[in-house]
Amino acid sequence: MSPEPAALRGRDPELELLGERLRNTRDYLGMSQQHVSDMTGIPRSAVSDIERGARRVDSLELKKLARLYMRPVSYFLAKEEEADLGEHALAGLPRALVGLSDGDWEEVLSFAEFLKFRRASEKEREPGE
Amino acid sequence: MSPEPAALRGRDPELELLGERLRNTRDYLGMSQQHVSDMTGIPRSAVSDIERGARRVDSLELKKLARLYMRPVSYFLAKEEEADLGEHALAGLPRALVGLSDGDWEEVLSFAEFLKFRRASEKEREPGE
DNA sequence: CGACATGGGTCGGGATTTCCGACCTGCGTG
DNA sequence: CACGCAGGTCGGAAATCCCGACCCATGTCG
């Protein structure tokens, strides 16, 4: 019955900041927690906890995440200041996709969804062309 | 009751490499584990375990260590060879962009180009927002 | 509108890991 | 030899983590 067992989940500004950055980046890339989980092996609920600053992030986990998010590890550990999403952006992307405004990026994603949808429905409708 | 508690010492090469690097750096700087412990708050026995790859290193702990050792965090996490961006870069793409057929991919790129072009010309035409 | 699907937060509780506090060996050194 | 320091190791106890739901909010579709 200890009101404060000790390092209760949450309440660590550093961890929260880290989680926040991880979430922002994931959102920016349009990935779901599930996808991140699949790609990294980190349990989905853990991804959720991490982003809420309720769970620590192991070094190697952070490394995997950084890789998946295409950012240097330091990006997530940096000191407040140098934490701008737009900057470090996507190094290995086709030129056509870099430098898009957030709004345009959204449009591109929607368009891509549309294309995939169209392809899927075509296939569904007429299996054997 | 567990055939494989998986809690065995030093089973993860990655962790061992990380620990090795940490130890080498500490040795190089002539610090004792005790000193590192005092400076970082990481229990001394934990420092020992870490260096032997028997314990994970939390992200924030690594940050503190890197700071104490005056090295960038990436120094300890860097992969032997920093290359192969191609494949892994794509692994981090938003799901909307994954799994597109070549043709659709072309369309997406074209669309992106179009958006950038449009935005550019709009701006040119109407400088002041 | 209701049936579903997806995304994300939260929780109980057993499984793991970490921490604490020794204890032990190895090494100089006085 | 006694001493002190460094680092490795261990027995639990305590803190965390993970699994597997369960919930709620948002769409989407028929």
XYZ file of C-alpha atoms (C1' of nucleotides) in Angstrom:
318
model
C 0.000 0.000 0.000
C 2.670 2.437 -0.801
C 1.163 5.495 -2.367
C 4.393 5.914 -4.259
C 6.045 2.557 -4.845
C 8.832 4.321 -6.578
C 9.375 5.061 -10.193
C 5.735 5.004 -11.067
C 4.923 5.104 -14.711
C 4.778 8.521 -16.173
C 6.158 11.476 -14.350
C 9.523 11.618 -16.007
C 9.725 14.668 -18.230
C 12.635 13.245 -20.134
C 10.822 10.055 -20.908
C 7.715 11.938 -21.837
C 9.627 14.126 -24.208
C 11.200 11.120 -25.802
C 7.831 9.469 -26.174
C 6.320 12.575 -27.589
C 8.971 12.811 -30.235
C 8.552 9.213 -31.132
C 4.848 9.679 -31.481
C 5.130 12.809 -33.539
C 7.521 11.166 -35.899
C 5.372 8.088 -36.251
C 2.327 10.198 -36.918
C 4.248 12.238 -39.404
C 5.108 9.098 -41.289
C 1.563 7.872 -41.087
C 2.399 4.603 -39.423
C 0.146 2.842 -36.956
C 1.473 1.586 -33.659
C 0.684 -1.864 -34.899
C 2.899 -1.415 -37.901
C 5.726 -0.149 -35.766
C 5.233 -3.114 -33.512
C 5.408 -5.524 -36.416
C 8.514 -3.936 -37.802
C 10.427 -3.663 -34.563
C 9.148 -6.485 -32.454
C 8.240 -4.092 -29.698
C 4.808 -5.066 -28.334
C 2.078 -2.761 -29.494
C 0.942 -1.886 -26.029
C 4.543 -1.054 -25.257
C 4.648 1.336 -28.186
C 1.620 3.007 -26.750
C 3.167 3.151 -23.292
C 6.415 4.482 -24.667
C 4.753 7.276 -26.538
C 2.943 8.228 -23.384
C 6.143 8.200 -21.431
C 4.898 5.314 -19.333
C 7.638 2.926 -20.289
C 11.335 3.238 -20.805
C 12.884 2.727 -24.169
C 15.759 0.367 -24.393
C 18.760 1.617 -26.337
C 18.496 -1.024 -28.977
C 14.783 -0.479 -29.273
C 15.389 3.184 -29.839
C 17.930 2.290 -32.428
C 15.380 0.190 -34.281
C 12.780 2.909 -34.049
C 15.183 5.548 -35.257
C 16.002 3.370 -38.195
C 12.392 2.729 -38.992
C 11.650 6.405 -38.730
C 14.682 7.310 -40.753
C 16.095 9.677 -38.210
C 19.378 9.677 -36.360
C 19.062 8.318 -32.847
C 20.218 11.634 -31.514
C 17.140 13.191 -32.987
C 15.026 11.666 -30.248
C 17.482 12.288 -27.464
C 18.457 15.781 -28.455
C 18.116 18.716 -26.142
C 14.745 20.300 -26.857
C 16.098 22.919 -29.229
C 17.174 20.846 -32.161
C 13.876 19.014 -32.376
C 12.211 20.008 -35.560
C 10.441 17.438 -37.635
C 10.821 19.124 -40.953
C 14.573 19.367 -40.832
C 16.054 15.935 -40.426
C 13.522 14.613 -42.839
C 13.691 11.611 -45.021
C 17.153 11.095 -46.327
C 16.676 8.265 -48.764
C 13.394 9.215 -50.332
C 12.791 9.919 -53.959
C 13.324 13.579 -54.607
C 9.761 13.954 -55.669
C 8.643 13.194 -52.177
C 10.955 15.403 -50.202
C 10.116 18.977 -49.559
C 6.408 18.491 -49.691
C 4.409 20.621 -47.332
C 2.436 18.803 -44.692
C -0.742 19.381 -46.597
C 0.667 18.089 -49.827
C 2.083 15.127 -48.027
C -1.395 14.306 -46.849
C -2.653 14.552 -50.365
C 0.006 12.238 -51.650
C -0.843 9.672 -49.031
C -4.510 9.916 -49.868
C -3.754 9.567 -53.517
C -1.666 6.499 -52.855
C -4.474 5.016 -50.823
C -6.806 5.708 -53.659
C -4.577 3.944 -56.136
C -4.260 0.916 -53.942
C -7.955 0.867 -53.384
C -8.651 1.129 -57.072
C -6.294 -1.679 -57.834
C -7.827 -3.813 -55.140
C -11.366 -3.284 -56.293
C -10.508 -3.951 -59.901
C -9.030 -7.225 -58.907
C -11.968 -8.106 -56.753
C -14.446 -7.347 -59.457
C -12.725 -9.190 -62.266
C -10.380 -11.761 -60.799
C -9.218 -13.182 -64.087
C -8.880 -10.396 -66.587
C 9.444 -23.951 -14.603
C 10.886 -22.270 -17.573
C 12.868 -24.279 -20.043
C 14.161 -21.067 -21.515
C 13.837 -18.178 -19.110
C 15.757 -16.327 -21.741
C 17.335 -14.441 -18.915
C 20.714 -15.927 -19.563
C 23.742 -13.711 -19.541
C 25.182 -12.343 -22.706
C 23.023 -13.853 -25.329
C 22.550 -10.831 -27.485
C 25.498 -9.867 -29.697
C 24.135 -6.378 -30.123
C 24.007 -5.831 -26.422
C 27.452 -7.269 -26.001
C 28.829 -4.960 -28.616
C 27.220 -1.996 -26.934
C 28.593 -3.048 -23.582
C 32.009 -3.605 -25.023
C 32.069 -0.144 -26.478
C 30.962 1.344 -23.210
C 33.647 -0.488 -21.337
C 36.378 0.428 -23.756
C 35.434 4.053 -23.575
C 35.309 4.042 -19.812
C 38.651 2.321 -19.598
C 40.083 4.756 -22.059
C 38.937 7.600 -19.863
C 40.296 5.862 -16.807
C 37.055 5.950 -14.879
C 36.033 3.285 -12.405
C 32.617 1.696 -12.574
C 31.983 3.233 -9.203
C 32.656 6.687 -10.531
C 30.379 6.133 -13.482
C 27.750 4.913 -11.095
C 28.054 8.000 -8.937
C 27.880 10.319 -11.890
C 24.965 8.681 -13.630
C 22.963 7.116 -10.870
C 23.181 3.758 -12.556
C 23.904 1.111 -9.911
C 27.468 -0.053 -9.962
C 26.590 -3.692 -10.389
C 24.437 -2.605 -13.284
C 27.369 -0.889 -14.919
C 29.233 -4.124 -14.615
C 26.351 -6.091 -16.058
C 25.920 -3.643 -18.882
C 29.517 -3.809 -19.922
C 29.275 -7.548 -20.022
C 26.137 -7.406 -22.089
C 24.128 -8.940 -19.290
C 21.770 -6.034 -18.883
C 20.020 -3.733 -21.271
C 20.766 -0.086 -21.407
C 17.910 2.297 -21.194
C 17.899 5.106 -23.751
C 18.219 7.821 -21.179
C 20.922 5.928 -19.383
C 22.848 5.687 -22.597
C 22.371 9.365 -23.082
C 23.885 10.055 -19.678
C 26.759 7.708 -20.330
C 27.453 9.213 -23.722
C 27.500 12.586 -22.089
C 29.830 11.476 -19.355
C 32.088 9.819 -21.880
C 31.925 12.811 -24.159
C 30.834 10.886 -27.189
C 27.752 11.150 -29.365
C 25.153 8.528 -28.548
C 25.458 7.179 -32.031
C 29.043 6.295 -31.248
C 27.825 3.418 -29.122
C 24.956 2.328 -31.304
C 26.461 2.768 -34.713
C 26.412 -0.242 -36.885
C 29.722 -1.610 -37.972
C 29.003 -0.336 -41.426
C 26.670 2.518 -42.025
C 25.342 1.897 -45.457
C 22.455 0.096 -47.113
C 19.952 2.902 -46.979
C 18.008 1.712 -49.944
C 16.047 -1.186 -48.643
C 15.628 -0.082 -45.087
C 14.646 3.388 -46.079
C 11.643 1.963 -47.813
C 10.807 -0.071 -44.761
C 10.021 3.164 -43.027
C 7.646 4.521 -45.581
C 4.100 5.242 -44.612
C 1.968 2.236 -45.273
C 0.031 4.160 -47.814
C 3.114 4.110 -49.981
C 4.075 0.533 -49.404
C 2.915 -2.109 -51.778
C 2.174 0.123 -54.686
C 2.681 -1.356 -58.079
C 5.405 0.201 -60.187
C 2.855 1.985 -62.267
C 1.053 3.393 -59.286
C 4.341 4.411 -57.778
C 5.075 6.421 -60.885
C 1.732 8.085 -60.580
C 2.349 8.976 -56.984
C 5.690 10.522 -57.810
C 4.180 12.476 -60.638
C 1.430 13.648 -58.403
C 3.936 14.783 -55.823
C 5.861 16.666 -58.459
C 2.675 18.282 -59.558
C 1.845 19.404 -56.047
C 5.248 20.903 -55.552
C 5.053 22.623 -58.860
C 1.614 23.966 -58.122
C 2.667 25.241 -54.752
C 5.706 26.884 -56.261
C 3.779 28.660 -58.949
C 1.112 29.773 -56.545
C 3.725 31.327 -54.392
C 5.336 33.001 -57.349
C 2.072 34.453 -58.380
C 0.981 35.545 -54.932
C 4.073 36.331 -52.943
C 2.397 37.762 -49.854
C 0.314 35.143 -48.099
C -28.619 3.355 -38.847
C -26.167 -0.809 -37.309
C -22.361 -3.980 -38.234
C -17.475 -3.763 -38.713
C -12.753 -2.500 -38.956
C -8.890 0.178 -37.399
C -6.196 2.801 -34.054
C -4.953 3.705 -29.642
C -5.387 3.676 -24.284
C -5.567 0.806 -20.188
C -5.398 -3.013 -16.961
C -4.864 -7.554 -14.340
C -1.414 -10.485 -13.141
C 2.041 -13.668 -14.247
C 6.750 -13.574 -16.392
C 11.199 -11.092 -16.407
C 14.503 -7.933 -15.224
C 16.642 -4.945 -12.165
C 18.291 -3.527 -7.880
C 20.328 -4.005 -3.344
C 23.602 -5.684 -0.471
C 26.810 -8.686 0.229
C 30.616 -11.708 -0.795
C 34.739 -13.079 -3.453
C 38.824 -12.888 -6.262
C 42.712 -10.351 -8.119
C 46.071 -6.697 -7.639
C 49.081 -3.616 -6.210
C 51.199 -1.236 -2.155
C 52.787 -0.114 2.202
C 50.605 -9.680 5.507
C 46.943 -6.511 5.945
C 44.512 -3.172 3.348
C 41.904 -0.956 -0.103
C 40.108 -0.721 -4.588
C 38.062 -2.683 -8.977
C 35.164 -5.571 -10.894
C 32.312 -10.016 -11.143
C 28.470 -12.646 -9.212
C 24.377 -14.012 -6.503
C 20.145 -14.519 -3.602
C 16.058 -12.729 -3.113
C 12.857 -8.692 -3.119
C 11.055 -5.159 -5.827
C 10.134 -2.790 -10.073
C 9.001 -3.476 -14.956
C 7.406 -5.648 -18.745
C 4.485 -8.294 -21.673
C 0.288 -10.742 -22.993
C -4.182 -10.736 -23.872
C -8.127 -8.655 -23.240
C -11.401 -4.981 -22.974
C -12.913 -0.060 -24.058
C -13.838 3.883 -26.603
C -13.544 6.876 -30.735
C -13.600 7.068 -35.764
C -14.523 6.082 -39.781
C -16.662 2.927 -43.756
C -19.800 0.305 -45.910
C -24.342 -1.762 -47.026
